[in-house]
Tab-separated table of C-alpha atoms in Angstrom:
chain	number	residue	atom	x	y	z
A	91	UNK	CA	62.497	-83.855	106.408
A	92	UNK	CA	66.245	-82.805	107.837
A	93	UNK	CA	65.868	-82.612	111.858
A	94	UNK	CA	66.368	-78.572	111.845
A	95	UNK	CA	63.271	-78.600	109.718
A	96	UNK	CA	61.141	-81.098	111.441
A	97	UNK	CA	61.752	-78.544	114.361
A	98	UNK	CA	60.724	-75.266	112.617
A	99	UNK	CA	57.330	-77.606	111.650
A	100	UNK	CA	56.471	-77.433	115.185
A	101	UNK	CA	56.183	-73.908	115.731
A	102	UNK	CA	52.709	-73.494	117.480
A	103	UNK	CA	53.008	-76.384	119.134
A	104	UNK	CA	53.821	-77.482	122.583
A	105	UNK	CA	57.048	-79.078	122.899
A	106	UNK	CA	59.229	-80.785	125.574
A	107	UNK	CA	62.829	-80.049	125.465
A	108	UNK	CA	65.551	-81.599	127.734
A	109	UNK	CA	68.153	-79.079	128.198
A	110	UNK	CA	71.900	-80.317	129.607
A	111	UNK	CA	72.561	-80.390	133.326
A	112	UNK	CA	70.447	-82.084	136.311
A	113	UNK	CA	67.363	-83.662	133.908
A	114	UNK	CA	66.365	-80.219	133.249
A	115	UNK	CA	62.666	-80.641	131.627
A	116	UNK	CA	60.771	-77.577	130.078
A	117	UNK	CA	57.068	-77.406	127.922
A	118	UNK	CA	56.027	-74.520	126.610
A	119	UNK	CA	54.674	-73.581	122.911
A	120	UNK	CA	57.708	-73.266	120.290
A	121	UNK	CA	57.391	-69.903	119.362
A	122	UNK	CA	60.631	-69.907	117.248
A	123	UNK	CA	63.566	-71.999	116.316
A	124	UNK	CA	66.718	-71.079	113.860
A	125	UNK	CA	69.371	-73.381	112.248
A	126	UNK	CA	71.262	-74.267	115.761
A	127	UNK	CA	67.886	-75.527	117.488
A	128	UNK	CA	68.273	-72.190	119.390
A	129	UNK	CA	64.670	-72.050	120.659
A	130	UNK	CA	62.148	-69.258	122.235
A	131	UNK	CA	59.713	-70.907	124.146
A	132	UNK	CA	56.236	-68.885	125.575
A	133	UNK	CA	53.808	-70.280	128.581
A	134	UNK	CA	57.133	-72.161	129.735
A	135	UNK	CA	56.729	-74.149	132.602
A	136	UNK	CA	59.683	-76.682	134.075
A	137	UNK	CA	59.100	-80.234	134.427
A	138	UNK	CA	59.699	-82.513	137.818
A	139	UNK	CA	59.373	-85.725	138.087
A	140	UNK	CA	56.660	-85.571	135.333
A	141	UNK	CA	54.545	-82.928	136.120
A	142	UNK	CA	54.825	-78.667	135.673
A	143	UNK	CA	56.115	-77.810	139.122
A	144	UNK	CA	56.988	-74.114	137.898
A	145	UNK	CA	56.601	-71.397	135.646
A	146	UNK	CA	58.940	-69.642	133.667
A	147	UNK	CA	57.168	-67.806	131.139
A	148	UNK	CA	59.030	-66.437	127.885
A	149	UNK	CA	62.272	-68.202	127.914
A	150	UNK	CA	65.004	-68.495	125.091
A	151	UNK	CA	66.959	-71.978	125.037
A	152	UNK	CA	71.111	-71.983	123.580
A	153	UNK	CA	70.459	-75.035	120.954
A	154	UNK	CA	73.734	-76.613	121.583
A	155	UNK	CA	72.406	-77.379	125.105
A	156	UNK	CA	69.515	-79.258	124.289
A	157	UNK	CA	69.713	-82.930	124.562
A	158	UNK	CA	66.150	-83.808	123.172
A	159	UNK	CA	63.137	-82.026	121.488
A	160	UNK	CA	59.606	-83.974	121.864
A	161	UNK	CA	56.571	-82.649	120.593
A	162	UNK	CA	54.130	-82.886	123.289
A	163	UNK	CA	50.167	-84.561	122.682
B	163	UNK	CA	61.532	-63.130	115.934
B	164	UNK	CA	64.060	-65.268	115.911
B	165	UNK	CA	65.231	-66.375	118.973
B	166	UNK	CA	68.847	-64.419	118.813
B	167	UNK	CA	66.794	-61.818	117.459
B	168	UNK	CA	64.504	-62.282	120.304
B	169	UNK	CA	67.748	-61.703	122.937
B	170	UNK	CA	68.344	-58.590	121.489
B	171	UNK	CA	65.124	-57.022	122.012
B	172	UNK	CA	66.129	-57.357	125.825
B	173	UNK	CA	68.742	-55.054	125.605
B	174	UNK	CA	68.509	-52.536	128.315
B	175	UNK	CA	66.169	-54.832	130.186
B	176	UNK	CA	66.491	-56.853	133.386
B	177	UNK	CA	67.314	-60.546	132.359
B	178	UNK	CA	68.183	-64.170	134.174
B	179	UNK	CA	70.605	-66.146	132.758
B	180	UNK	CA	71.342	-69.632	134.025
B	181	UNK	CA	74.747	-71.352	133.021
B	182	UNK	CA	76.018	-74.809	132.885
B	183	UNK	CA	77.565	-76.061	136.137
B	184	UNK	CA	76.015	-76.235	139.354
B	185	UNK	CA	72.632	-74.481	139.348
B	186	UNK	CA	74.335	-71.358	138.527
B	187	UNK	CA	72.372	-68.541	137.897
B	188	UNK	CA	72.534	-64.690	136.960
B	189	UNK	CA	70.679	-61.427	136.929
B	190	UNK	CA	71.693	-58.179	135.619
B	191	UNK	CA	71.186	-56.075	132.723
B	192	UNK	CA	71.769	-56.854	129.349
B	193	UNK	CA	74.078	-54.408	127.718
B	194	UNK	CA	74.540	-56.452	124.573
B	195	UNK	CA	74.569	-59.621	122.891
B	196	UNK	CA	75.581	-60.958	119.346
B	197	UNK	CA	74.607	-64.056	117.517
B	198	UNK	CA	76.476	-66.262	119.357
B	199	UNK	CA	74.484	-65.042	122.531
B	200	UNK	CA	77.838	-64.136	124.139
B	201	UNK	CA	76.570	-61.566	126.524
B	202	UNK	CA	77.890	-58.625	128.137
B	203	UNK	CA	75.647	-57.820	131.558
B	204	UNK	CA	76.154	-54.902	133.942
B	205	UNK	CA	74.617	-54.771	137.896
B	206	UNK	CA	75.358	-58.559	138.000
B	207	UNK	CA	74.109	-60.162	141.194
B	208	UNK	CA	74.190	-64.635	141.712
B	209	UNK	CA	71.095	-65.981	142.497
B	210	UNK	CA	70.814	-68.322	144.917
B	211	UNK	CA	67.664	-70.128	146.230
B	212	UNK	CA	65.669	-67.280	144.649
B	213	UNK	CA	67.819	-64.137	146.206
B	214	UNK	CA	70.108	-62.016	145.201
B	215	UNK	CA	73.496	-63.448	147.094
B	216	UNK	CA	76.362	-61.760	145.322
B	217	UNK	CA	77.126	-58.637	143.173
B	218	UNK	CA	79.307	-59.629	140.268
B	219	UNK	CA	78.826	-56.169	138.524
B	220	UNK	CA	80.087	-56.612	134.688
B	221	UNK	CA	80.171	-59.961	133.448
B	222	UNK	CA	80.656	-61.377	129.574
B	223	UNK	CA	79.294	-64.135	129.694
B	224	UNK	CA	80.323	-67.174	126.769
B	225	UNK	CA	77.044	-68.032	124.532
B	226	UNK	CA	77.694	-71.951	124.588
B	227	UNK	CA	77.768	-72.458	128.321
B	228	UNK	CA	74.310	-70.188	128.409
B	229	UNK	CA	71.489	-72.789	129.460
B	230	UNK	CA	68.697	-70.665	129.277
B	231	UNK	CA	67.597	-66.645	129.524
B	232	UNK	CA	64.336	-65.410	130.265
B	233	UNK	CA	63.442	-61.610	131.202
B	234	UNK	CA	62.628	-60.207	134.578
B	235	UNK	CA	59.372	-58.588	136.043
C	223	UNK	CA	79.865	-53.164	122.623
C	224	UNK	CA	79.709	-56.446	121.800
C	225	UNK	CA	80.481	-58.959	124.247
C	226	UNK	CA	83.860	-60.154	122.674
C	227	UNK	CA	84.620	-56.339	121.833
C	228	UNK	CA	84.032	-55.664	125.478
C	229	UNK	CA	86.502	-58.725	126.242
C	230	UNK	CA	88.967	-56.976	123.604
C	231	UNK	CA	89.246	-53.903	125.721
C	232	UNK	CA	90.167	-55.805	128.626
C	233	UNK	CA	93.527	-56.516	127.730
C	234	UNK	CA	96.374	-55.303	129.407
C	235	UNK	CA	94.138	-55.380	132.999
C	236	UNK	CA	93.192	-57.941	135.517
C	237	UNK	CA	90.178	-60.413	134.796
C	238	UNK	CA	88.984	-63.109	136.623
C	239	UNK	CA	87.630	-65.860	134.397
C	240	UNK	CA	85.673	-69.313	135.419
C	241	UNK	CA	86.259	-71.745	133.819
C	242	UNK	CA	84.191	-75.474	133.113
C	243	UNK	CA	84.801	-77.738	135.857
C	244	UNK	CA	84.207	-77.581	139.560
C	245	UNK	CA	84.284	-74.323	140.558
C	246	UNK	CA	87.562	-73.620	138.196
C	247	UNK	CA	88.168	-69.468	138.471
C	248	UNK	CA	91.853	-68.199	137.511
C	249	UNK	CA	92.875	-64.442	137.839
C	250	UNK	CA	95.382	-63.037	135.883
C	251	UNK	CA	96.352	-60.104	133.372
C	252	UNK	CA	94.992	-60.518	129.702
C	253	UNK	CA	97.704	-60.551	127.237
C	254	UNK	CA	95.579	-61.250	124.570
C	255	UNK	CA	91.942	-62.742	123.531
C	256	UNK	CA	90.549	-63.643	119.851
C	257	UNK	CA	86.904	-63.670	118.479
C	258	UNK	CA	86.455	-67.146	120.045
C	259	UNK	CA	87.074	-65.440	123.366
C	260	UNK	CA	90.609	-67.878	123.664
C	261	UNK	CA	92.461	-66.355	125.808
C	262	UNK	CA	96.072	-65.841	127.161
C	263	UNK	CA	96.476	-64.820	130.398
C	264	UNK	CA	99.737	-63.975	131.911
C	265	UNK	CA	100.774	-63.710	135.770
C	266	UNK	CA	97.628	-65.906	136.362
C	267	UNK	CA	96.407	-67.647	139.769
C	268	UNK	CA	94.008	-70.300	140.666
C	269	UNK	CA	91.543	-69.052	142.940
C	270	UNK	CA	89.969	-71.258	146.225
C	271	UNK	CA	87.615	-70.249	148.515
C	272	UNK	CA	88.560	-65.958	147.298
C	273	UNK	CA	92.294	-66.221	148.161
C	274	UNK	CA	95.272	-66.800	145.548
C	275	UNK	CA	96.142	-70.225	145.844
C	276	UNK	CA	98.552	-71.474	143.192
C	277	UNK	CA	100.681	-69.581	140.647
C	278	UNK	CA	100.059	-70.675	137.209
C	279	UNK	CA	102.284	-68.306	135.261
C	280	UNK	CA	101.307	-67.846	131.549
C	281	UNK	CA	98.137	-69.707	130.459
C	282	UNK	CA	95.950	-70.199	127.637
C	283	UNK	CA	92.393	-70.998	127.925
C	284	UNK	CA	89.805	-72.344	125.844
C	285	UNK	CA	87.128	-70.234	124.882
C	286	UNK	CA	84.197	-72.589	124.431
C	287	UNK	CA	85.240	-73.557	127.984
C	288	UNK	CA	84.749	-69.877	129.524
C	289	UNK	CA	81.464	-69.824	131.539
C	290	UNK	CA	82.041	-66.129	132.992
C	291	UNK	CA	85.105	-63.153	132.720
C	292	UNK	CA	84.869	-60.141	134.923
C	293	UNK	CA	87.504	-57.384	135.202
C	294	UNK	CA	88.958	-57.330	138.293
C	295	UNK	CA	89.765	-53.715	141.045
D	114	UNK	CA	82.875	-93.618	104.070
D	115	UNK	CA	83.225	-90.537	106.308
D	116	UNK	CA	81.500	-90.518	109.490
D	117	UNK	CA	78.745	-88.686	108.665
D	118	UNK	CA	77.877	-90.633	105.575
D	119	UNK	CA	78.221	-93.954	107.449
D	120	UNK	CA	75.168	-92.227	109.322
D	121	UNK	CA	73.262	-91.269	106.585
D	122	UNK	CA	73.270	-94.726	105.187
D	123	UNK	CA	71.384	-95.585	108.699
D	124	UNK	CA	68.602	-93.786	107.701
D	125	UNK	CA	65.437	-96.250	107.506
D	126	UNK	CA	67.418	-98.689	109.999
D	127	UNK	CA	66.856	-99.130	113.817
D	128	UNK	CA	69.621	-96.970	115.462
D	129	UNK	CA	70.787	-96.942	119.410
D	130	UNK	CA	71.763	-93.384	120.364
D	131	UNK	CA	74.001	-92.570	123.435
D	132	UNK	CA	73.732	-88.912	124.624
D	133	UNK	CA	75.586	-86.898	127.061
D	134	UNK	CA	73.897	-86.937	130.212
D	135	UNK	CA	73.968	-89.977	132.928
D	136	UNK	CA	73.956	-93.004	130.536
D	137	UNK	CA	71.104	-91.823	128.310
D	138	UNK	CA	70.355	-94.099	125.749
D	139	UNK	CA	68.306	-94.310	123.259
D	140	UNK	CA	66.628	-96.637	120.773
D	141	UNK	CA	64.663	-95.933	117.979
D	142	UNK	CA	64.255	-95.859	113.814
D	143	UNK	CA	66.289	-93.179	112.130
D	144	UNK	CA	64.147	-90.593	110.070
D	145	UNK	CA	66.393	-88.127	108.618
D	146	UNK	CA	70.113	-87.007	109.675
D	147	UNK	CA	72.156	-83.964	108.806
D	148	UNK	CA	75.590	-82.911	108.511
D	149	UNK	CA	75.847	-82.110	111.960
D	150	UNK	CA	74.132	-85.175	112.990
D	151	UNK	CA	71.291	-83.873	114.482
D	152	UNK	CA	69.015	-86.685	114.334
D	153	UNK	CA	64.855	-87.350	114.324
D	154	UNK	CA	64.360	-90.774	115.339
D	155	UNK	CA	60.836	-92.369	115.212
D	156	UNK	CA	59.385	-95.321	117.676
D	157	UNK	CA	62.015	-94.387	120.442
D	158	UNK	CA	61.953	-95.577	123.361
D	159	UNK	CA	64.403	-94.763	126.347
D	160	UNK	CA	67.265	-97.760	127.209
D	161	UNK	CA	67.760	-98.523	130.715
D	162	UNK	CA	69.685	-101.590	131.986
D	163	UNK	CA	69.584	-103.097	128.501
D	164	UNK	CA	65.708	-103.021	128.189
D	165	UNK	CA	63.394	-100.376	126.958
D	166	UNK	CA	61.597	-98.778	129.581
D	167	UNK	CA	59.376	-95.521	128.125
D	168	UNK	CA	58.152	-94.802	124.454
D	169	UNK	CA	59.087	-91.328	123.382
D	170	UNK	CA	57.562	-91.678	119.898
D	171	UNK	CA	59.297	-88.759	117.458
D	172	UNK	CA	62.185	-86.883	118.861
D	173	UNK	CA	64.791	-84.710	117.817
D	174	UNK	CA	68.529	-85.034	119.213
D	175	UNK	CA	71.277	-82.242	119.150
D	176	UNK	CA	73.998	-83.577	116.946
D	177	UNK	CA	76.439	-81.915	119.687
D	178	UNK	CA	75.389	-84.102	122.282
D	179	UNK	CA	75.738	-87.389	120.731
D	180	UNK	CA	78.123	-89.428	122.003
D	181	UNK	CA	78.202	-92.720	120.177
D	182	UNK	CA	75.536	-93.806	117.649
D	183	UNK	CA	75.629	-97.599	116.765
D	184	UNK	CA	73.117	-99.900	114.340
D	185	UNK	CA	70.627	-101.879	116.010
D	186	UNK	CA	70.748	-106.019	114.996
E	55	UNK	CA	99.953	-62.341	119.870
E	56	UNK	CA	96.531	-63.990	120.228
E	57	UNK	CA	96.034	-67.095	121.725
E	58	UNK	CA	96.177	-69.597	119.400
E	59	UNK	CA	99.693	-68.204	118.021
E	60	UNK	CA	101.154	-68.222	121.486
E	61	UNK	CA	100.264	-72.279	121.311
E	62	UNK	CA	101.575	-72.331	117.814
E	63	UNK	CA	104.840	-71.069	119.322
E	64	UNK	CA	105.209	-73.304	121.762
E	65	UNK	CA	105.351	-76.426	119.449
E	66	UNK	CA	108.473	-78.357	120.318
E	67	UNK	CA	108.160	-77.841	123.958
E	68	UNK	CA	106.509	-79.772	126.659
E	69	UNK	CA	102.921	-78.326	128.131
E	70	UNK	CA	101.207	-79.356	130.521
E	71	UNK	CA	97.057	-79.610	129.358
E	72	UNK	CA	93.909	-79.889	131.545
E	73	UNK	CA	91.286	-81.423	129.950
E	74	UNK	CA	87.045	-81.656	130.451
E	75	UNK	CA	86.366	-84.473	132.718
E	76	UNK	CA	87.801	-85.240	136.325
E	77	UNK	CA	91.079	-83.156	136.676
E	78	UNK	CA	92.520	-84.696	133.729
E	79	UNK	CA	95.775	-83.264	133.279
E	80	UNK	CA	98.102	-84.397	130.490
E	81	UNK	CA	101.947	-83.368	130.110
E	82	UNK	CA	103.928	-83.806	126.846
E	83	UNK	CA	105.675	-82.526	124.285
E	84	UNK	CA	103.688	-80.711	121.698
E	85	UNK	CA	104.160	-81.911	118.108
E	86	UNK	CA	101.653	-79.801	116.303
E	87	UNK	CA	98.422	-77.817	116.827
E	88	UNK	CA	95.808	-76.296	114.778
E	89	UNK	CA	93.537	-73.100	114.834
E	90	UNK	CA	90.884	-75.281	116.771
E	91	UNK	CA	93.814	-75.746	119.182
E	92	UNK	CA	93.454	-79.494	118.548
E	93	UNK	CA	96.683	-80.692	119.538
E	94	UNK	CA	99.197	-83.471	119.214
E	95	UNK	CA	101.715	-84.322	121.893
E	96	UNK	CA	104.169	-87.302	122.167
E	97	UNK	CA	106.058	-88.780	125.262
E	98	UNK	CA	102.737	-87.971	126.621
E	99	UNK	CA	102.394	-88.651	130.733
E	100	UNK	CA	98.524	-88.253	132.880
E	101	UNK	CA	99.244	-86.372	135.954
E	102	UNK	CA	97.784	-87.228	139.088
E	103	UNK	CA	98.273	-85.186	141.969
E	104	UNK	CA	101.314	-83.177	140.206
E	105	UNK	CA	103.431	-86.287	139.587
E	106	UNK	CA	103.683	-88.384	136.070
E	107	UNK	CA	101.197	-91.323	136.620
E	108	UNK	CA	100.768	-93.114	133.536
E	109	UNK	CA	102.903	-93.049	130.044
E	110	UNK	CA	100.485	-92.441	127.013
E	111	UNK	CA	102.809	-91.791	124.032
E	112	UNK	CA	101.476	-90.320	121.020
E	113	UNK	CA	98.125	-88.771	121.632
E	114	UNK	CA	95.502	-86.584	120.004
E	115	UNK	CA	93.510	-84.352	122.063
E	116	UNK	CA	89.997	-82.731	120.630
E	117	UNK	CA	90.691	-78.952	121.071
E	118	UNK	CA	86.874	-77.412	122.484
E	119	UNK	CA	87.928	-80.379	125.712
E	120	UNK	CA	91.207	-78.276	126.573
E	121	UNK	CA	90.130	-76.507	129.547
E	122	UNK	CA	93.605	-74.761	130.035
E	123	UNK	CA	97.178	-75.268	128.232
E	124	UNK	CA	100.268	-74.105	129.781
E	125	UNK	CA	104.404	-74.288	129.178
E	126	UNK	CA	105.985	-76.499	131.275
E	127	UNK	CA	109.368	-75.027	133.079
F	124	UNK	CA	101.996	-83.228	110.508
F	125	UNK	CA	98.600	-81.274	112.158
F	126	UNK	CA	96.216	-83.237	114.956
F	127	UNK	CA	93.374	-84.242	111.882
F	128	UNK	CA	95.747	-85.461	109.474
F	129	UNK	CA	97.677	-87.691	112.308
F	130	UNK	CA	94.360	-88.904	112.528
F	131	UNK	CA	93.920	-89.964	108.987
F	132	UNK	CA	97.288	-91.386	109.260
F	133	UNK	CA	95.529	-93.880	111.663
F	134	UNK	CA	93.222	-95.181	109.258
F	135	UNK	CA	92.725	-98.569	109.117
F	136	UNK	CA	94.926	-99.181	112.386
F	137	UNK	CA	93.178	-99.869	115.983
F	138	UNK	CA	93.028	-96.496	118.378
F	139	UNK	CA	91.600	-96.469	121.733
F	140	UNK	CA	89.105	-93.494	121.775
F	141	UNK	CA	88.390	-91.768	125.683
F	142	UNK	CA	85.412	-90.196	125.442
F	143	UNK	CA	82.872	-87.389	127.612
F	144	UNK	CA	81.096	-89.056	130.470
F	145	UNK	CA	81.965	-91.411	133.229
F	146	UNK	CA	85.671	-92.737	132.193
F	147	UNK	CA	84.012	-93.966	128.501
F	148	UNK	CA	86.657	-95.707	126.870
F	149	UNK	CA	86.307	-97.548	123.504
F	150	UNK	CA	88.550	-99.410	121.481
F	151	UNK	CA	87.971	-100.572	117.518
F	152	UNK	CA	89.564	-100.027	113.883
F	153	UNK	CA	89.538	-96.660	113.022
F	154	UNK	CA	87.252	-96.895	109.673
F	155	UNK	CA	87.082	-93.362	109.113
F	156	UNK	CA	87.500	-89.937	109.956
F	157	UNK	CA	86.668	-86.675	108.704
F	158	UNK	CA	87.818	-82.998	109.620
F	159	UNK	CA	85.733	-82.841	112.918
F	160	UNK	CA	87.521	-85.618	114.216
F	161	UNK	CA	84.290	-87.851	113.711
F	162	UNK	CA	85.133	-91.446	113.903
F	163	UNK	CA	83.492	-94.427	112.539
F	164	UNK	CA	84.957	-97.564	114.198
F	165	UNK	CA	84.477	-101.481	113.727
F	166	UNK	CA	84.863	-104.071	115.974
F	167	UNK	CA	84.573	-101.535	118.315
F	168	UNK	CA	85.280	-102.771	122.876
F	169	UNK	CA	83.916	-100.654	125.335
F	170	UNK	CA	87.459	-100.917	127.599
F	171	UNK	CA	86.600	-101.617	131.898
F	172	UNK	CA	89.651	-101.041	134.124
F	173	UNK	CA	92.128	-101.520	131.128
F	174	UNK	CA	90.121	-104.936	129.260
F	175	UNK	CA	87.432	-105.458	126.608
F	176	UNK	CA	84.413	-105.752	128.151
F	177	UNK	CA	81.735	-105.393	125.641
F	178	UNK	CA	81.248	-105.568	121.684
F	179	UNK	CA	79.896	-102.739	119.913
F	180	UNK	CA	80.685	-104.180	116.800
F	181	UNK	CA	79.977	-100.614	114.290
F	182	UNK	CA	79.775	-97.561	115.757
F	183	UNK	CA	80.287	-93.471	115.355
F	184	UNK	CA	81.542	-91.399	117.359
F	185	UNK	CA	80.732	-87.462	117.348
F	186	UNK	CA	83.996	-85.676	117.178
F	187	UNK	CA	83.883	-83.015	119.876
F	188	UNK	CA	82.643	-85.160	122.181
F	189	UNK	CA	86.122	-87.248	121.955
F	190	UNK	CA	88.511	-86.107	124.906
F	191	UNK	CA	91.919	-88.152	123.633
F	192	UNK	CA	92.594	-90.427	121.095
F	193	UNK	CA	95.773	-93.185	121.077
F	194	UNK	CA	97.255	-95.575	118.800
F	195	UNK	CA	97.338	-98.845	120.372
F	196	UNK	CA	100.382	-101.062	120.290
């Protein structure tokens, strides 16, 4: 299965994604994903030093910024 | 809704937008936005630490250097 | 209008655009900017701390490199 | 070979993965790859000084932020 | 004329280029350039602190790292 | 002669390749190369204040994360 679609398999579930800049965490459920890895996440929350420290609700993530997309569990 | 898809639906609505480089981030309307998720927003204002510490007014704003966007209140 | 449309009807005035990089922000008149959002800038200045500090003359810039543009007055 | 064949012929192999970011390495078996070399890797685990030091199981990388890929042994 | 004519026009002159990464400037005489204003200069120089630090030759520079291009004299 | 095709031209020769991050410079045989500037490399030296320092043996490089690439001697 081709990354971009190993991604859109995930939809529903809760992901991790590392975004670009100062280890810039996020979790939320993947509630959609196109052909760039541009993502909209719901029930965000950020991610320091492990744990959810805030949150950020609906939130829609520029794919070319991601580092690294974990499902989560 | 695809996430791009997703952007547009915020059109007219309060957004935050946070760029790469140094924790810099952005509120103002969204006036428009195309598939790239270049953005045009109007009543800019810099957030810093939480507030409102600069009016910017209209901004375009370049898709690839977007981090993240989420809507407001 | 579309963001790069927006950008498009800039030309001929006074933008100030920032730029990748630490704190990078030039001011000058558009001469001319393409669906990439390159542009050439003419007259241009780098600007420290608010204040005009070094005359660049004509310039081009990389588009994928533009963070913001705001017109100027 | 082109580049992005060379990569595909990986696939199946143990593969170390250097992304953007402060010397972010990673190690793990290469699932699938596309033409933009976005990767899924299985059995990763995070490099640090030479040694792996956290498991992130299945993970998808942003072929943009790759900066060097290299076969493992 | 749009941007990336302007550096078409200005093959066989020498231009001074700042690229991504810690005020990397480059000055040299541009041989050729394409549409993704990759470019290729010869008697190439670094720049450090506005005098020519280092001889490079022939060198290729990867057009979305230009930060800025501009004639030189 | 344009920027990708003086690339080609390198084929087979050894380039030193800088690189996005913290002064990242590599030196190998240029294996391959295709339109992006992607590079596939063999007996590939991570380069330390101006000497090899350590083997990489095979490696790729993703082409828009190169900064500058040289011919070497």
């Amino acid at each position: 299965m081709f990354p971009t679609k190993k991604v859109q398999s995930l939809i529903g579930s809760v992901v991790q994604v590392e975004m670009k800049g100062d280890k810039h965490i996020l979790e939320g459920k993947l509630e959609s994903a196109d052909e760039y890895m541009n993502l909209h996440l719901v029930e965000t929350y950020e991610i320091a030093d492990g744990v959810k420290s805030r949150s950020l609700g609906s939130v829609i993530l520029r794919g070319n910024n991601i580092i690294m997309l974990c499902p989560v569990g």
